[in-house]
PDB file of C-alpha atoms in Angstrom:
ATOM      1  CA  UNK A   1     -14.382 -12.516  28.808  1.00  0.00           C
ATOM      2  CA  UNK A   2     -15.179  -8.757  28.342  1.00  0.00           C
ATOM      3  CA  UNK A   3     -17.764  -7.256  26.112  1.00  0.00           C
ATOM      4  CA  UNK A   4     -16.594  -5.814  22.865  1.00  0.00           C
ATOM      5  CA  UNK A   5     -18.694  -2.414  21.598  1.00  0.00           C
ATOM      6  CA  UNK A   6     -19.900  -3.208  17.966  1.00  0.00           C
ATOM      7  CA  UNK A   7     -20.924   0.028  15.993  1.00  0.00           C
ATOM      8  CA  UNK A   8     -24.297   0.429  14.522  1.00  0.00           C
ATOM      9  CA  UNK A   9     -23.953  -1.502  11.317  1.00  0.00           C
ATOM     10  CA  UNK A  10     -22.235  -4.468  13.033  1.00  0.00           C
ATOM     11  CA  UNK A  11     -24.460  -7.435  15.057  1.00  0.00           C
ATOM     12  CA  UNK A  12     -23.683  -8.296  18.617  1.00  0.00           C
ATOM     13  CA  UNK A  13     -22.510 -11.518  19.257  1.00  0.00           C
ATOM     14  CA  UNK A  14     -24.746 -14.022  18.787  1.00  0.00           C
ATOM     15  CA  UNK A  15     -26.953 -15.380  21.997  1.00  0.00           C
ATOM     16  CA  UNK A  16     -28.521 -19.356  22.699  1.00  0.00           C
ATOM     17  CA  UNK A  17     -31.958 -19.876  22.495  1.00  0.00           C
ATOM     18  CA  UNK A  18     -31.574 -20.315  26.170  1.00  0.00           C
ATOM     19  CA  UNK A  19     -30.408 -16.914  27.264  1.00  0.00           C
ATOM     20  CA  UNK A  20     -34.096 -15.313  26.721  1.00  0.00           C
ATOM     21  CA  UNK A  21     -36.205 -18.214  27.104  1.00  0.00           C
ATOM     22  CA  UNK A  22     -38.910 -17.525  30.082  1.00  0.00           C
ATOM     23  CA  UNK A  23     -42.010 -19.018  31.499  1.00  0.00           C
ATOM     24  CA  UNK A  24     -45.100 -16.517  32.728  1.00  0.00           C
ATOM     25  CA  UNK A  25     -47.601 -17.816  34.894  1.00  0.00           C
ATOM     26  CA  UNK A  26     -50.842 -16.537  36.031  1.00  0.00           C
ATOM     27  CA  UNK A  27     -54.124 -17.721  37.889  1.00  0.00           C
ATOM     28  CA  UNK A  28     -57.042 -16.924  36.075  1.00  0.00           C
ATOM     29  CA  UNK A  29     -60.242 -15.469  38.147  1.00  0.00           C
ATOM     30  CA  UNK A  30     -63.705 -13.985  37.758  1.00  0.00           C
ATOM     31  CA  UNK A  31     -62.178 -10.800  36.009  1.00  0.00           C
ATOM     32  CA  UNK A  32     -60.537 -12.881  33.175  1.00  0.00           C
ATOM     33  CA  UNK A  33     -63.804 -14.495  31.593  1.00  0.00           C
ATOM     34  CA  UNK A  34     -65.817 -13.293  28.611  1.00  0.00           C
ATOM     35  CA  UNK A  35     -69.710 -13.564  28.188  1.00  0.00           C
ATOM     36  CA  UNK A  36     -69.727 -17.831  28.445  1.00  0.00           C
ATOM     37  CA  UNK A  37     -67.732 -17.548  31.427  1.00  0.00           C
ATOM     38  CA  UNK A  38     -64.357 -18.864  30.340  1.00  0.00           C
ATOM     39  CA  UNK A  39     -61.293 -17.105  30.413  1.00  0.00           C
ATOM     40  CA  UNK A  40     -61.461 -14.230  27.535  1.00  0.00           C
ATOM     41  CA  UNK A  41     -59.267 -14.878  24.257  1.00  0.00           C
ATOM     42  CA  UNK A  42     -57.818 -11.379  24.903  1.00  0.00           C
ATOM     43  CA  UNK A  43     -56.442 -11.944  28.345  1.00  0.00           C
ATOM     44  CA  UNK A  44     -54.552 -14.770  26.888  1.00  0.00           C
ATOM     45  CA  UNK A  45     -53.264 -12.853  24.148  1.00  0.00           C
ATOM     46  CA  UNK A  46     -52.188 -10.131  26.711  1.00  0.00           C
ATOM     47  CA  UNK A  47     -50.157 -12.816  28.977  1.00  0.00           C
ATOM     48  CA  UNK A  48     -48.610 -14.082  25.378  1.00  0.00           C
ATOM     49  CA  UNK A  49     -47.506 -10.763  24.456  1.00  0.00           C
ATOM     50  CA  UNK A  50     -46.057  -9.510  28.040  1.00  0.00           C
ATOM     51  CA  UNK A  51     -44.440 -12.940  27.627  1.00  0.00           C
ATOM     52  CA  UNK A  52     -43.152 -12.278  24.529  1.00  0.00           C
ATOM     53  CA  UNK A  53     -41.773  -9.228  25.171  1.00  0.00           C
ATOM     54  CA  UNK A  54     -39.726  -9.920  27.894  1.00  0.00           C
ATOM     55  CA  UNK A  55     -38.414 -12.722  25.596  1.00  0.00           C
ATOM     56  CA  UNK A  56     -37.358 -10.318  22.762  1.00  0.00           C
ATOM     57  CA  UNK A  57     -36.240  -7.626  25.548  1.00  0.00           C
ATOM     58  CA  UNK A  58     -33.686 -10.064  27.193  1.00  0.00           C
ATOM     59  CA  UNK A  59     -32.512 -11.305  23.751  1.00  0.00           C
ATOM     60  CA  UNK A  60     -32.107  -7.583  22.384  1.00  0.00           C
ATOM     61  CA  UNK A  61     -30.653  -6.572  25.621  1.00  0.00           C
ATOM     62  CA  UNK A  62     -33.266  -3.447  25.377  1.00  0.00           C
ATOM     63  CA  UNK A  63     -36.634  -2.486  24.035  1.00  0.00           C
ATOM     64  CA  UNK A  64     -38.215  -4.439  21.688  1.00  0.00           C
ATOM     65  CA  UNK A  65     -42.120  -3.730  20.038  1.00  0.00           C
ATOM     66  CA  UNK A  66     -44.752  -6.048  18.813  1.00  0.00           C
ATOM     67  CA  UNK A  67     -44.622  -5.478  15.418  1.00  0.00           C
ATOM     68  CA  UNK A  68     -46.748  -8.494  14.617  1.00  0.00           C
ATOM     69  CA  UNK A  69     -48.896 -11.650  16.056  1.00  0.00           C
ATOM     70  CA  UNK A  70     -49.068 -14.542  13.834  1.00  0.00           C
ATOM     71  CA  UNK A  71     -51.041 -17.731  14.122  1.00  0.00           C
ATOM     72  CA  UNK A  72     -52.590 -17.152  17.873  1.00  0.00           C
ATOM     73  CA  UNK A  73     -54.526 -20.630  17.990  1.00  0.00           C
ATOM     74  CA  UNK A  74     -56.568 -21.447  21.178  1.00  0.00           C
ATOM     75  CA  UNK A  75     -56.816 -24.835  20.964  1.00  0.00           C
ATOM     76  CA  UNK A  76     -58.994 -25.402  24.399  1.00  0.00           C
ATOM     77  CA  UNK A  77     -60.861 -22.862  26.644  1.00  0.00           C
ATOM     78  CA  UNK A  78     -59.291 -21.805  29.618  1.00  0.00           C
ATOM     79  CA  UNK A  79     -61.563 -22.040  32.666  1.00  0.00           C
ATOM     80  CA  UNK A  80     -61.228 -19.593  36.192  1.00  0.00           C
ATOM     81  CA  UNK A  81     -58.883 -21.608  38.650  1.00  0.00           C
ATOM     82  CA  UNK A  82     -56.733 -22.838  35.875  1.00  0.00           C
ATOM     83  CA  UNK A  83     -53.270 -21.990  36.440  1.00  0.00           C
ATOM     84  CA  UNK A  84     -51.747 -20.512  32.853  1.00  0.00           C
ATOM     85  CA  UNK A  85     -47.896 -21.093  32.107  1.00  0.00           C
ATOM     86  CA  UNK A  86     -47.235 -18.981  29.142  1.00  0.00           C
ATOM     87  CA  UNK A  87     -43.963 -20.667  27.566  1.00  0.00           C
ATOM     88  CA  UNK A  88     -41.849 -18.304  25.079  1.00  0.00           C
ATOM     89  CA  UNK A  89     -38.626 -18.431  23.335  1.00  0.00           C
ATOM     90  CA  UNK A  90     -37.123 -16.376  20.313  1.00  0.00           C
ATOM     91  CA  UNK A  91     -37.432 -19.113  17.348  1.00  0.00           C
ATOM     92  CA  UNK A  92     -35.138 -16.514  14.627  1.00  0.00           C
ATOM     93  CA  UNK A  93     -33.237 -13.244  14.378  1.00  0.00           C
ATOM     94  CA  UNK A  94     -32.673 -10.644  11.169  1.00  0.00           C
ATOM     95  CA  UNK A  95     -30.710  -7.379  11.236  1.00  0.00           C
ATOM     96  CA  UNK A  96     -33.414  -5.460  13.596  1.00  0.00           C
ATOM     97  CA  UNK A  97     -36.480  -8.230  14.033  1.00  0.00           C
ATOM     98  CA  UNK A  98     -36.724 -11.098  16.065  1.00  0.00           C
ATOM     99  CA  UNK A  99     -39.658 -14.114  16.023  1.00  0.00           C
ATOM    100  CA  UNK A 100     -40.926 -15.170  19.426  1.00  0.00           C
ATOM    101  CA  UNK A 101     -42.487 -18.406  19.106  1.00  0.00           C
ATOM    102  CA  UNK A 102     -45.289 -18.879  22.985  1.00  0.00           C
ATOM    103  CA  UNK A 103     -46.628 -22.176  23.820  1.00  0.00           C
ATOM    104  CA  UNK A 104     -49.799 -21.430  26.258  1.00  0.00           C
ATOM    105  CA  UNK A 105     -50.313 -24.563  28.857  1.00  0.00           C
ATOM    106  CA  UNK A 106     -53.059 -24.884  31.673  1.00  0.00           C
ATOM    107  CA  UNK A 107     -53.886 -27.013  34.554  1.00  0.00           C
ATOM    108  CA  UNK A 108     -55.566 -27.257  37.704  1.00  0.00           C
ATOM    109  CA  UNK A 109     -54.719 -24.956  40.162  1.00  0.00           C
ATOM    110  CA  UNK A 110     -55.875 -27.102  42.954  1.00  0.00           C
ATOM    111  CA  UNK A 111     -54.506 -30.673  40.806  1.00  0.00           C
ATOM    112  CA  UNK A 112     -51.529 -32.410  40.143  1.00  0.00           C
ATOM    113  CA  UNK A 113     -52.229 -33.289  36.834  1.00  0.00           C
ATOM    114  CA  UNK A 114     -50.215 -32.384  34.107  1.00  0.00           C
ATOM    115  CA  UNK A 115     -50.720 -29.253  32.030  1.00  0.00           C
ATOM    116  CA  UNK A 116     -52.697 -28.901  28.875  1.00  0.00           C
ATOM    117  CA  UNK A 117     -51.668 -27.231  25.655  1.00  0.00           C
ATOM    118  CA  UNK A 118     -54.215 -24.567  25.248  1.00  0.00           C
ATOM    119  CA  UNK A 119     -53.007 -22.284  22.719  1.00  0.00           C
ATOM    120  CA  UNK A 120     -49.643 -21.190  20.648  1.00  0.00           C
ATOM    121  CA  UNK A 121     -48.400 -17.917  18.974  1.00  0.00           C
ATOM    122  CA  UNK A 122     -45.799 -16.609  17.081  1.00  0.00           C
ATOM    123  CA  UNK A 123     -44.911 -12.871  17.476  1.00  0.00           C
ATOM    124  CA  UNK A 124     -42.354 -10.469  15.648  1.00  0.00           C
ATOM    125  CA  UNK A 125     -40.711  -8.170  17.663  1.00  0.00           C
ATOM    126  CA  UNK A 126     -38.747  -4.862  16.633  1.00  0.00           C
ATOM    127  CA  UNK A 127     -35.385  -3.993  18.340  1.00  0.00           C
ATOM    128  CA  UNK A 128     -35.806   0.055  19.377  1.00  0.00           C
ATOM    129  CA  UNK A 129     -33.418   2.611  20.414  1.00  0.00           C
ATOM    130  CA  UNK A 130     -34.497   5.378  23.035  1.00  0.00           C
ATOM    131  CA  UNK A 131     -35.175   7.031  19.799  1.00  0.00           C
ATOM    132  CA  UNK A 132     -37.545   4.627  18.962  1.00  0.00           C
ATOM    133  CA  UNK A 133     -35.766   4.090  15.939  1.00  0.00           C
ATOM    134  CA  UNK A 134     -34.741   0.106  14.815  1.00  0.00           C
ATOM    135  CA  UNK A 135     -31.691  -0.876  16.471  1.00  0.00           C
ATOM    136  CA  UNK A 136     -29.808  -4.500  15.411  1.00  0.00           C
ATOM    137  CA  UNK A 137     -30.400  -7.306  17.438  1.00  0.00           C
ATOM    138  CA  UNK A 138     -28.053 -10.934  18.350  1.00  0.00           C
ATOM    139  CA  UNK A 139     -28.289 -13.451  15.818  1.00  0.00           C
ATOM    140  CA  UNK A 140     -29.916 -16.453  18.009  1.00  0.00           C
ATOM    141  CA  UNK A 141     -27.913 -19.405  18.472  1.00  0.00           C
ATOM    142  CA  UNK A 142     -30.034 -22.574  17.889  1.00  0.00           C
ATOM    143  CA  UNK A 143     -29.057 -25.149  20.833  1.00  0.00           C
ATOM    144  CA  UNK A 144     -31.090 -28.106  19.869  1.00  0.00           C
ATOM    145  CA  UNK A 145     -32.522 -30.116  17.106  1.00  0.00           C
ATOM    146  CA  UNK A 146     -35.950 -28.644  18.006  1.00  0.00           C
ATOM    147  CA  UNK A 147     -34.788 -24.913  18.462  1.00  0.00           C
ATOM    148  CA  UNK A 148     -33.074 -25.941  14.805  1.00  0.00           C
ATOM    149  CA  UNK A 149     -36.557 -26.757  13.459  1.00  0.00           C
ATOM    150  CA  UNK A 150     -37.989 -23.935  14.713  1.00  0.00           C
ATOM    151  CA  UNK A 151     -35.191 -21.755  13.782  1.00  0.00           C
ATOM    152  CA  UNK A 152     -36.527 -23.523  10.018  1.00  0.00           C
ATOM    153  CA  UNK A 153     -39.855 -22.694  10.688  1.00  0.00           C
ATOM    154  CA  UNK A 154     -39.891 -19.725  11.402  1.00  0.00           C
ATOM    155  CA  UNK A 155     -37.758 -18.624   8.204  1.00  0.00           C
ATOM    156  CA  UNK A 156     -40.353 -19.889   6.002  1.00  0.00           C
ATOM    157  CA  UNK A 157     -43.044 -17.915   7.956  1.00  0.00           C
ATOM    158  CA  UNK A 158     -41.064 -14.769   7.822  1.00  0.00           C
ATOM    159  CA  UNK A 159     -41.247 -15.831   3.781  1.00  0.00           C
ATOM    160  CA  UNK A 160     -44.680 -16.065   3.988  1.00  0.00           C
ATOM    161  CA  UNK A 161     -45.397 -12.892   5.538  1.00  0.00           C
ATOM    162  CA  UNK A 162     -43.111 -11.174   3.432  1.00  0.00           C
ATOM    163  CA  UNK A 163     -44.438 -12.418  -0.012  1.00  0.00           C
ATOM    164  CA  UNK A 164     -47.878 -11.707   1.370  1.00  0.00           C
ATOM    165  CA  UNK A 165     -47.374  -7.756   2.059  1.00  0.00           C
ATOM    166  CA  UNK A 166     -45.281  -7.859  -1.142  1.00  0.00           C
ATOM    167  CA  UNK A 167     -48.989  -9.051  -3.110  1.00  0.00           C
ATOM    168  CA  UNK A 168     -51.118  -6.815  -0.571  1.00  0.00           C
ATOM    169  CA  UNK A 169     -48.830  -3.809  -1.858  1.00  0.00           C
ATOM    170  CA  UNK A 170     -49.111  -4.537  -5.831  1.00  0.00           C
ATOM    171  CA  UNK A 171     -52.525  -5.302  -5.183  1.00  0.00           C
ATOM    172  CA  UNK A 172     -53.141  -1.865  -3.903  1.00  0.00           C
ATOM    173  CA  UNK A 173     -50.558  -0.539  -6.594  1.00  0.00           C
ATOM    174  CA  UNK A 174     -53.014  -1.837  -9.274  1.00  0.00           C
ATOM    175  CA  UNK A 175     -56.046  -0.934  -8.549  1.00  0.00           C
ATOM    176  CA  UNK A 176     -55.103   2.991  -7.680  1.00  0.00           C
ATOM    177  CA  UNK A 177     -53.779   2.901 -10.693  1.00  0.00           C
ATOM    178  CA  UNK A 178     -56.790   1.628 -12.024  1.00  0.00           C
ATOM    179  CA  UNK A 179     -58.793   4.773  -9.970  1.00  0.00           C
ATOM    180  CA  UNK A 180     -60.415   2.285  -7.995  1.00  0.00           C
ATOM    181  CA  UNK A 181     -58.515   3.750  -4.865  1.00  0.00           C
ATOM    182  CA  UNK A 182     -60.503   2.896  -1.839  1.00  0.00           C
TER     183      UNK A 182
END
């Protein structure tokens, strides 16, 4: 099969969910912890954006830029010698954008115990040219019912997010109008 050049208005072809889907996995130490001495909220959210990156990089075939971070939940504390598998996928596509949906699991490093859902994220990326200018991405290809679901999902949080900067703008609209500009 050979690779057909689309110009800039058209798509590429579309890509599975599977095609950009990567694990990232890191040890935590004595440099990762914050003031109660487990591993710092920050250096997770580092790990889930590298992840996440890569993610929308291999899916755009090129650079892609955190435009957003939506929903980081830590759900347990991560502790030094826990082994941290950051889990990431790209959950939707629009022209230029992409969602990145990261699961964040730890366990043991010395135990073979199963690993522990300790926090989830959901990212939008931006598709870039060497311009730095928005470039059109793959649609993603949902493989399975729950790459479907979150395929769903993440449409109504793109929803969401729009309707809310839609409010935040009218908001701001209004009240500059009113001379209240702040």
């Amino acid at each position: 099969m050979t690779d057909q050049a689309t110009g800039p208005d058209e798509a590429p072809p579309g890509k599975p969910t599977s095609a950009s889907r990567t694990t990232l996995s890191h040890i935590m130490t004595n440099a990762d912890t914050n003031l109660l001495g487990t591993v710092h909220g920050g250096v997770i959210m580092k790990l889930v954006d590298d992840a996440a990156g890569a993610v929308a990089g291999r899916h755009s075939g090129g650079p892609a830029v955190t435009a957003s971070m939506d929903e980081m939940a830590f759900l347990e504390p991560v502790r030094v010698g826990d082994l941290v598998h950051v889990k990431a996928q790209v959950n939707w596509t629009g022209r230029t954008s992409m969602e990145v949906g990261v699961r964040v699991l730890a366990e043991r490093w010395n135990e073979s115990t199963p690993a522990t859902q300790v926090g989830s994220a959901y990212l939008v990326f931006a598709a870039v040219d060497a311009e730095g200018k928005p470039r059109m991405v793959p649609p993603v290809l949902p493989e399975t019912e729950r790459d479907e679901r979150r395929y769903q999902e993440a449409q109504i949080r793109r929803t969401h997010r729009l309707a809310r900067r839609r409010a935040i703008v009218e908001l701001r609209e209004r009240r500059a109008a009113e001379g209240l500009d702040d």
